[in-house]
Amino acid sequence: MKKLFLIASLFVLSLPSFGQDNVTEAYFHELKGMEDSAGVTHLFYRQFVRSYFQCSEGNGGHKVENRSNDIHHFNVQAQSDKMKFRDGFAEWCLDGYYYDSQGIHVYEFYDNDPEKWIAIGTYEYSFAINDYQENALNIETPILIKQKSKNVFDYSQPNDFYLSPNGDSLYVEVGRTVPFTGRSNQWPDFEDYDDFVAYADSLSFSKKIIGIHPFIDSLYFATNSSGQLFRSEHYTGNFELADTNWYFNNLTFADDTSHIYSFRKAGIIRSSKLGEPGSWQFRSINFTTDASRHYTIDRASANRIFVSDSTTILHSTDYGDNFSPLTTIDHQITGLYKKPDSDLLYVLTREELLEVNVETKATTSLKQIPVSRERLPEVPTQVELKQNYPNPFNPTTVIAYMTQNNGHVQLSVYDQLGRKVQTLVDEFQEAGIYAVTFDAKSLASGIYYYRLEADGKIASKKMTLIK
């Protein structure tokens, strides 16, 4: 059955600016950074917004909540900022509890290219790993397990992954670690949950991969359920216990091929011998607040470490033996990124994205949290056809699109021979954001194309039906 519903009002607060009086909370957090092949710095951060909207009496008359946690991409050279991934939750103005949700849980990039991404995404209750080439790794889960052997391991939705530095291997966390190729065009297709379990049972292992050395691709680090660190010089084989004194959940590698760091709330754990057993040492830091800590190193100068203490940045030049105050920021710090082999440190606060020169202490504002009280636009500013989700699918999937102007809209599905197999929309529509549920239960497995015609523009995308 085809379902069509207007969602224009649901993601208003996910647009690049906001400012209606019903916004109750807004802040920046979760900074990531990288250098592309030309040495240009790319920063990624989340903008959280919470708001409430009063529905009209004709639509229930109740107050609904909207939350967005979108990921933005700031190109330092171009001084440009744009939304990279949408992440949000929005209730409907209808009687009963109806809502839309979509999110990005984990994301990484191939070849240090901001356009070549891979991410774990969700749409409603569906989980999948997707990439920039529109490939998807779907892991189906059972709705109900009536009986199982006590030796059968329960797999769940993908909640994390680790992409090897050279992009050739992908390790997906689904209760256990399941390895896949990093080349998405070679990802397996699972017919059902049992098909996935057979694959996972034959290849999965209990340890969680938390690091692969960027210059020694056979040097792997993993943890067990107790956070103890294991090390292997043979990829995922022959792991040896590297440290039992601390709980490890992160590793940062320096470019000197010797130093490795792990950050904790009370200080740092470091190794100067590539993480060999017996080489890990803890160095405490004299923090003055209980605020969340954010760490970064200058990968090109392994001795330089930066850490936040609420609004203060502390700096070490001796591999973490000693820290001293570097500078103080106006607002609480929520992320740090050090550009390698430079004097530039990027600082994210709840209110602002900053560039700090660590030598001169000069601070430049790159982006501020929007404070405008102007009313948000309630219609999109362009025509856009979204990738269907989930993809691959069986037998239903959701296709979303945006139209800029009122007018006739046609959305159709075609097979690989160009034959129209179904018309999903063929009517006059007001400008807005729409989503259609496409039911392909009567169609055979294969590649299909869906095409949108609106505002004198045409857009099409590919989707895969697997039965």
Coordinates of C-alpha atoms in Angstrom, one line a residue:
M1 CA 0.0 0.0 0.0
K2 CA 1.3 3.4 -0.9
K3 CA 1.4 6.0 1.9
L4 CA 2.0 9.7 1.3
F5 CA 2.5 12.3 4.0
L6 CA 3.6 15.8 4.2
I7 CA 6.6 16.4 6.6
A8 CA 7.4 20.0 5.7
S9 CA 6.8 21.3 9.2
L10 CA 8.6 18.4 10.9
F11 CA 12.2 19.3 10.1
V12 CA 12.0 23.1 10.1
L13 CA 14.4 23.3 13.0
S14 CA 16.9 21.1 11.2
L15 CA 17.6 23.8 8.7
P16 CA 20.9 25.7 8.9
S17 CA 19.4 28.5 11.0
F18 CA 16.8 28.7 13.6
G19 CA 15.4 31.2 16.0
Q20 CA 11.7 30.9 16.8
D21 CA 10.6 31.7 20.3
N22 CA 9.9 28.1 21.0
V23 CA 13.6 27.1 20.9
T24 CA 14.5 26.1 24.4
E25 CA 18.1 24.8 24.0
A26 CA 20.8 25.1 21.3
Y27 CA 24.5 24.4 21.4
F28 CA 27.5 23.0 19.4
H29 CA 29.3 19.8 20.3
E30 CA 31.3 16.8 19.0
L31 CA 34.1 18.2 16.9
K32 CA 36.0 16.1 14.4
G33 CA 38.7 17.3 12.0
M34 CA 40.8 16.1 9.1
E35 CA 43.2 17.3 6.4
D36 CA 42.5 16.5 2.8
S37 CA 45.1 15.6 0.2
A38 CA 45.8 19.3 -0.5
G39 CA 46.3 20.1 3.2
V40 CA 42.9 21.9 3.6
T41 CA 41.3 21.5 7.1
H42 CA 37.8 20.2 7.2
L43 CA 35.9 20.4 10.5
F44 CA 32.7 18.5 11.4
Y45 CA 30.5 19.3 14.4
R46 CA 27.0 18.8 15.7
Q47 CA 24.5 21.5 16.3
F48 CA 21.8 20.4 18.8
V49 CA 18.5 22.2 18.9
R50 CA 15.5 21.5 21.1
S51 CA 12.2 23.3 20.5
Y52 CA 8.5 23.0 21.0
F53 CA 5.7 23.7 18.6
Q54 CA 2.0 24.4 19.4
C55 CA -0.2 22.5 17.0
S56 CA -3.4 24.2 15.8
E57 CA -6.8 23.0 17.2
G58 CA -7.5 21.3 13.9
N59 CA -4.4 19.2 14.2
G60 CA -4.8 18.0 17.8
G61 CA -4.1 21.3 19.6
H62 CA -1.3 19.8 21.6
K63 CA 2.4 20.8 22.0
V64 CA 5.0 18.7 20.2
E65 CA 8.7 18.4 20.7
N66 CA 11.4 18.7 18.0
R67 CA 15.0 17.8 18.4
S68 CA 17.8 18.1 15.9
N69 CA 21.4 17.1 16.2
D70 CA 22.6 17.7 12.7
I71 CA 26.2 17.3 11.6
H72 CA 27.8 20.3 9.8
H73 CA 30.9 20.5 7.6
F74 CA 33.1 23.7 7.9
N75 CA 35.7 24.1 5.1
V76 CA 38.4 26.3 6.7
Q77 CA 40.0 27.4 3.4
A78 CA 36.6 28.3 1.8
Q79 CA 35.1 29.6 5.1
S80 CA 32.0 27.7 4.1
D81 CA 29.6 25.9 6.4
K82 CA 26.9 23.4 5.3
M83 CA 24.8 20.6 6.7
K84 CA 26.5 17.2 6.1
F85 CA 24.1 14.8 7.7
R86 CA 20.6 15.2 9.1
D87 CA 19.9 13.9 12.6
G88 CA 16.6 14.6 14.3
F89 CA 13.3 13.7 16.0
A90 CA 10.0 15.4 15.3
E91 CA 6.5 14.7 16.6
W92 CA 3.5 15.1 14.3
C93 CA 0.6 17.4 14.8
L94 CA -1.8 14.5 14.8
D95 CA -3.8 12.8 17.6
G96 CA -1.9 9.9 18.9
Y97 CA 1.9 9.5 19.2
Y98 CA 3.3 9.8 15.7
Y99 CA 6.8 11.0 14.8
D100 CA 9.6 11.0 12.3
S101 CA 13.2 10.3 13.2
Q102 CA 16.4 9.8 11.4
G103 CA 20.0 9.9 12.6
I104 CA 23.7 9.4 12.0
H105 CA 25.4 7.5 14.8
V106 CA 29.0 7.0 13.5
Y107 CA 30.7 8.4 10.4
E108 CA 34.1 8.3 8.8
F109 CA 35.8 9.2 5.5
Y110 CA 37.7 7.4 2.9
D111 CA 41.1 8.9 1.7
N112 CA 40.6 12.0 3.9
D113 CA 38.0 13.2 1.4
P114 CA 35.0 14.9 2.9
E115 CA 32.8 13.7 0.0
K116 CA 33.7 10.0 0.4
W117 CA 31.8 9.1 3.6
I118 CA 30.6 6.0 5.3
A119 CA 28.1 6.1 8.2
I120 CA 25.6 4.1 10.3
G121 CA 22.3 5.7 9.7
T122 CA 18.8 5.1 11.0
Y123 CA 15.3 5.9 9.7
E124 CA 12.6 5.2 12.2
Y125 CA 13.5 1.6 13.3
S126 CA 15.7 0.7 10.4
F127 CA 19.5 0.5 10.8
A128 CA 22.0 0.3 7.9
I129 CA 25.5 1.2 7.0
N130 CA 25.5 3.5 3.9
D131 CA 28.2 5.3 1.9
Y132 CA 28.6 8.1 -0.6
Q133 CA 28.2 5.7 -3.5
E134 CA 24.7 4.9 -2.4
N135 CA 25.7 1.4 -1.3
A136 CA 24.2 -0.1 1.8
L137 CA 25.0 -2.9 4.2
N138 CA 21.7 -3.9 5.7
I139 CA 21.7 -6.2 8.8
E140 CA 18.2 -7.5 9.4
T141 CA 17.2 -8.4 13.0
P142 CA 14.4 -10.7 14.0
I143 CA 11.2 -9.2 15.5
L144 CA 10.7 -12.3 17.7
I145 CA 12.8 -15.2 18.7
K146 CA 10.6 -18.1 19.9
Q147 CA 13.4 -20.6 20.8
K148 CA 17.1 -20.7 20.5
S149 CA 20.0 -22.8 21.6
K150 CA 22.0 -21.6 24.6
N151 CA 25.1 -21.6 22.3
V152 CA 23.5 -19.2 19.8
F153 CA 24.8 -15.6 20.1
D154 CA 22.3 -12.8 19.8
Y155 CA 23.2 -10.3 17.2
S156 CA 21.7 -6.8 17.3
Q157 CA 21.7 -3.7 15.1
P158 CA 25.0 -2.2 14.1
N159 CA 26.0 0.3 16.8
D160 CA 29.6 1.1 15.9
F161 CA 32.2 0.4 13.3
Y162 CA 36.0 0.8 12.7
L163 CA 37.2 1.7 9.2
S164 CA 40.9 0.8 8.6
P165 CA 43.1 3.8 7.8
N166 CA 43.6 2.6 4.2
G167 CA 39.8 1.9 3.8
D168 CA 40.1 -1.7 2.8
S169 CA 38.6 -3.3 5.9
L170 CA 35.4 -2.5 7.9
Y171 CA 34.8 -4.0 11.4
V172 CA 31.1 -3.7 12.4
E173 CA 30.0 -4.0 16.1
V174 CA 26.7 -6.0 16.5
G175 CA 27.3 -7.5 19.9
R176 CA 30.4 -9.1 18.4
T177 CA 32.8 -7.8 15.8
V178 CA 31.9 -8.8 12.2
P179 CA 34.5 -8.1 9.5
F180 CA 33.6 -6.9 6.0
T181 CA 35.5 -5.5 3.1
G182 CA 35.8 -1.7 3.1
R183 CA 34.9 -1.7 -0.6
S184 CA 31.2 -1.1 -0.5
N185 CA 30.5 -2.5 -4.0
Q186 CA 31.6 -5.9 -2.6
W187 CA 29.4 -5.9 0.5
P188 CA 27.4 -9.1 0.8
D189 CA 23.6 -9.1 0.5
F190 CA 21.7 -10.9 3.2
E191 CA 18.4 -12.5 2.3
D192 CA 17.2 -12.6 5.9
Y193 CA 18.4 -12.7 9.5
D194 CA 19.5 -16.3 9.4
D195 CA 21.7 -15.5 6.3
F196 CA 23.4 -12.8 8.3
V197 CA 23.8 -15.1 11.4
A198 CA 25.5 -17.7 9.2
Y199 CA 27.9 -15.1 7.9
A200 CA 28.6 -13.6 11.3
D201 CA 29.1 -17.0 13.1
S202 CA 31.8 -18.0 10.7
L203 CA 33.8 -14.8 10.8
S204 CA 33.0 -12.8 14.0
F205 CA 35.2 -12.5 17.0
S206 CA 34.6 -11.2 20.5
K207 CA 37.2 -8.4 20.8
K208 CA 36.4 -4.9 19.6
I209 CA 38.8 -3.2 17.3
I210 CA 39.7 0.3 18.6
G211 CA 42.8 1.1 16.5
I212 CA 44.9 0.1 13.5
H213 CA 48.2 1.9 13.1
P214 CA 48.0 4.3 10.1
F215 CA 51.5 3.6 9.0
I216 CA 51.8 -0.1 10.0
D217 CA 48.6 -1.6 8.7
S218 CA 49.2 -5.0 10.3
L219 CA 49.4 -3.6 13.8
Y220 CA 45.9 -3.9 15.4
F221 CA 44.6 -3.0 18.8
A222 CA 41.4 -4.4 20.4
T223 CA 39.7 -4.6 23.8
N224 CA 37.6 -7.2 25.6
S225 CA 34.5 -6.6 27.5
S226 CA 36.5 -5.4 30.5
G227 CA 38.4 -2.8 28.5
Q228 CA 41.7 -4.6 28.7
L229 CA 44.0 -3.8 25.7
F230 CA 45.1 -6.5 23.3
R231 CA 47.7 -6.1 20.5
S232 CA 48.5 -8.0 17.4
E233 CA 51.2 -7.5 14.8
H234 CA 49.3 -9.9 12.5
Y235 CA 46.0 -8.1 11.7
T236 CA 43.2 -9.8 13.7
G237 CA 45.3 -12.9 14.5
N238 CA 47.4 -13.8 17.5
F239 CA 46.3 -11.0 19.8
E240 CA 48.4 -10.7 23.0
L241 CA 47.5 -8.9 26.2
A242 CA 49.1 -5.5 26.1
D243 CA 47.7 -3.9 29.3
T244 CA 45.4 -4.8 32.2
N245 CA 45.8 -1.8 34.4
W246 CA 43.4 0.6 32.6
Y247 CA 40.1 0.6 30.7
F248 CA 40.7 1.5 27.1
N249 CA 38.0 2.8 24.7
N250 CA 40.1 5.0 22.4
L251 CA 43.5 5.3 20.8
T252 CA 45.3 8.2 19.1
F253 CA 48.3 7.5 17.0
A254 CA 51.2 10.0 16.4
D255 CA 53.0 10.2 13.1
D256 CA 56.3 9.3 14.6
T257 CA 55.3 5.6 14.5
S258 CA 56.2 5.2 18.2
H259 CA 53.8 7.1 20.4
I260 CA 50.2 6.1 21.1
Y261 CA 47.8 7.8 23.5
S262 CA 44.6 6.9 25.2
F263 CA 42.6 9.6 26.9
R264 CA 40.7 9.4 30.2
K265 CA 38.9 11.9 32.4
A266 CA 41.7 12.0 34.9
G267 CA 44.6 12.1 32.5
I268 CA 46.3 10.2 29.7
I269 CA 47.7 6.7 29.1
R270 CA 50.7 6.7 26.7
S271 CA 53.1 4.3 25.1
S272 CA 56.3 5.2 23.4
K273 CA 56.9 1.7 22.1
L274 CA 54.0 1.1 19.7
G275 CA 51.8 -0.2 22.5
E276 CA 54.0 -3.1 23.5
P277 CA 53.2 -4.9 26.7
G278 CA 54.7 -3.1 29.7
S279 CA 55.1 0.2 27.8
W280 CA 51.9 1.9 28.9
Q281 CA 52.1 4.6 31.5
F282 CA 49.5 6.8 33.1
R283 CA 50.0 10.6 33.6
S284 CA 47.4 12.4 35.7
I285 CA 46.4 16.0 35.0
N286 CA 45.6 18.5 37.6
F287 CA 42.1 19.6 36.5
T288 CA 40.2 22.2 38.4
T289 CA 36.7 21.4 37.3
D290 CA 34.5 18.3 36.7
A291 CA 33.6 19.4 33.1
S292 CA 33.8 16.9 30.2
R293 CA 37.4 16.6 28.9
H294 CA 38.3 17.0 25.2
Y295 CA 41.8 16.0 24.0
T296 CA 43.8 16.3 20.8
I297 CA 47.4 15.9 19.8
D298 CA 49.6 17.4 17.1
R299 CA 50.2 14.2 15.2
A300 CA 53.3 15.6 13.5
S301 CA 54.7 16.6 16.9
A302 CA 53.9 13.7 19.2
N303 CA 55.1 15.6 22.3
R304 CA 52.3 18.3 22.0
I305 CA 49.0 17.5 23.7
F306 CA 46.0 19.8 24.3
V307 CA 43.2 19.2 26.7
S308 CA 40.2 21.2 27.8
D309 CA 39.1 21.9 31.4
S310 CA 35.8 23.7 31.1
T311 CA 36.7 27.0 29.5
T312 CA 40.5 26.6 29.8
I313 CA 42.9 24.9 27.4
L314 CA 45.9 23.1 28.9
H315 CA 49.0 22.3 26.9
S316 CA 51.9 19.9 27.2
T317 CA 55.1 19.8 25.2
D318 CA 56.7 16.8 27.0
Y319 CA 54.4 13.9 26.0
G320 CA 52.0 14.7 28.9
D321 CA 54.4 14.8 31.8
N322 CA 53.5 18.4 32.6
F323 CA 50.6 20.6 31.6
S324 CA 50.2 24.4 31.8
P325 CA 47.4 26.8 30.8
L326 CA 47.5 27.9 27.2
T327 CA 44.4 30.2 27.0
T328 CA 40.9 30.7 28.3
I329 CA 37.7 30.7 26.2
D330 CA 34.5 32.6 26.9
H331 CA 32.3 29.5 26.8
Q332 CA 32.5 25.8 27.8
I333 CA 34.6 23.8 25.4
T334 CA 32.9 20.9 23.6
G335 CA 35.7 19.8 21.2
L336 CA 39.3 20.3 20.1
Y337 CA 41.2 19.6 16.9
K338 CA 44.9 20.4 16.3
K339 CA 46.0 21.0 12.7
P340 CA 49.2 18.9 12.3
D341 CA 52.5 20.7 12.0
S342 CA 51.1 24.2 12.5
D343 CA 50.3 26.7 15.1
L344 CA 46.5 26.3 14.6
L345 CA 44.2 24.8 17.2
Y346 CA 40.4 24.5 16.4
V347 CA 38.2 24.9 19.5
L348 CA 34.5 24.2 19.6
T349 CA 32.4 25.6 22.4
R350 CA 28.7 25.5 23.1
E351 CA 28.4 28.9 21.4
E352 CA 31.1 29.2 18.8
L353 CA 33.7 27.5 16.5
L354 CA 37.1 29.2 17.0
E355 CA 40.6 29.1 15.5
V356 CA 43.3 29.7 18.0
N357 CA 47.0 30.4 17.3
V358 CA 48.8 28.5 20.0
E359 CA 51.9 30.7 19.7
T360 CA 50.3 34.2 19.6
K361 CA 47.1 33.2 21.4
A362 CA 45.1 35.1 18.7
T363 CA 41.6 33.8 18.5
T364 CA 39.3 34.0 15.4
S365 CA 35.6 33.2 15.4
L366 CA 34.6 31.0 12.5
K367 CA 31.0 30.2 13.3
Q368 CA 28.6 31.2 16.0
I369 CA 25.4 29.6 17.2
P370 CA 22.5 31.3 15.4
V371 CA 20.7 33.8 17.5
S372 CA 18.3 35.4 15.0
R373 CA 14.6 35.7 16.1
E374 CA 13.4 35.9 12.6
R375 CA 10.8 33.3 11.6
L376 CA 12.2 30.3 9.8
P377 CA 11.2 29.5 6.3
E378 CA 8.6 26.8 6.2
V379 CA 9.3 25.6 2.7
P380 CA 12.6 24.3 1.1
T381 CA 14.7 26.5 -1.0
Q382 CA 15.4 23.9 -3.7
V383 CA 14.1 20.8 -5.4
E384 CA 15.8 17.7 -4.0
L385 CA 15.3 14.0 -4.3
K386 CA 16.6 12.0 -1.3
Q387 CA 18.1 8.5 -1.4
N388 CA 15.5 5.9 -0.4
Y389 CA 15.8 4.3 3.0
P390 CA 16.4 1.5 3.7
N391 CA 18.4 0.6 0.6
P392 CA 18.6 -2.3 -0.3
F393 CA 15.0 -3.0 0.8
N394 CA 12.4 -5.8 1.0
P395 CA 9.6 -5.1 0.2
T396 CA 9.0 -1.5 1.3
T397 CA 11.2 1.6 1.4
V398 CA 10.6 5.3 1.9
I399 CA 11.4 7.9 -0.7
A400 CA 11.6 11.6 0.4
Y401 CA 11.7 14.7 -1.7
M402 CA 11.5 18.5 -1.4
T403 CA 9.8 20.9 -3.8
Q404 CA 10.3 24.7 -3.8
N405 CA 7.1 25.9 -5.5
N406 CA 3.5 24.8 -5.7
G407 CA 2.8 22.8 -8.8
H408 CA 2.4 19.4 -10.5
V409 CA 4.6 16.7 -9.1
Q410 CA 5.3 13.3 -10.6
L411 CA 7.3 10.5 -8.9
S412 CA 7.6 7.2 -10.8
V413 CA 9.6 4.0 -10.6
Y414 CA 11.3 2.3 -13.6
D415 CA 13.1 -1.0 -14.1
Q416 CA 16.5 -1.4 -15.7
L417 CA 15.0 -1.5 -19.2
G418 CA 13.4 1.9 -18.6
R419 CA 9.9 0.6 -18.3
K420 CA 7.6 2.4 -15.8
V421 CA 6.5 -0.1 -13.1
Q422 CA 4.7 2.1 -10.8
T423 CA 3.6 5.8 -10.4
L424 CA 3.8 6.9 -6.8
V425 CA 2.8 10.5 -7.2
D426 CA 1.0 12.3 -10.0
E427 CA -0.8 15.4 -8.6
F428 CA -0.7 19.0 -7.7
Q429 CA 1.2 19.6 -4.4
E430 CA 2.1 22.6 -2.3
A431 CA 5.8 23.4 -1.8
G432 CA 7.2 21.3 1.0
I433 CA 8.9 18.1 2.1
Y434 CA 7.2 14.8 1.3
A435 CA 7.8 11.1 1.8
V436 CA 6.3 8.2 0.0
T437 CA 6.3 4.5 1.0
F438 CA 7.0 2.4 -2.0
D439 CA 5.7 -1.2 -1.8
A440 CA 7.5 -3.6 -4.2
K441 CA 6.0 -6.9 -3.1
S442 CA 4.7 -7.6 -6.6
L443 CA 8.1 -6.9 -8.2
A444 CA 11.1 -9.1 -8.7
S445 CA 14.5 -8.6 -7.1
G446 CA 16.8 -6.2 -9.0
I447 CA 17.9 -2.7 -9.6
Y448 CA 15.2 0.0 -10.0
Y449 CA 15.2 3.7 -10.6
Y450 CA 12.9 6.4 -9.2
R451 CA 12.4 9.7 -11.0
L452 CA 11.0 13.0 -9.7
E453 CA 9.6 15.7 -12.0
A454 CA 8.8 19.0 -10.2
D455 CA 9.3 22.8 -10.8
G456 CA 10.5 22.0 -14.3
K457 CA 13.4 19.9 -12.9
I458 CA 14.1 16.2 -13.1
A459 CA 16.0 14.1 -10.6
S460 CA 16.5 10.3 -10.4
K461 CA 18.2 7.8 -8.1
K462 CA 18.9 4.1 -8.0
M463 CA 17.6 1.6 -5.5
T464 CA 18.0 -2.2 -4.9
L465 CA 15.2 -4.6 -4.2
I466 CA 16.3 -7.9 -2.6
K467 CA 13.8 -10.7 -1.8

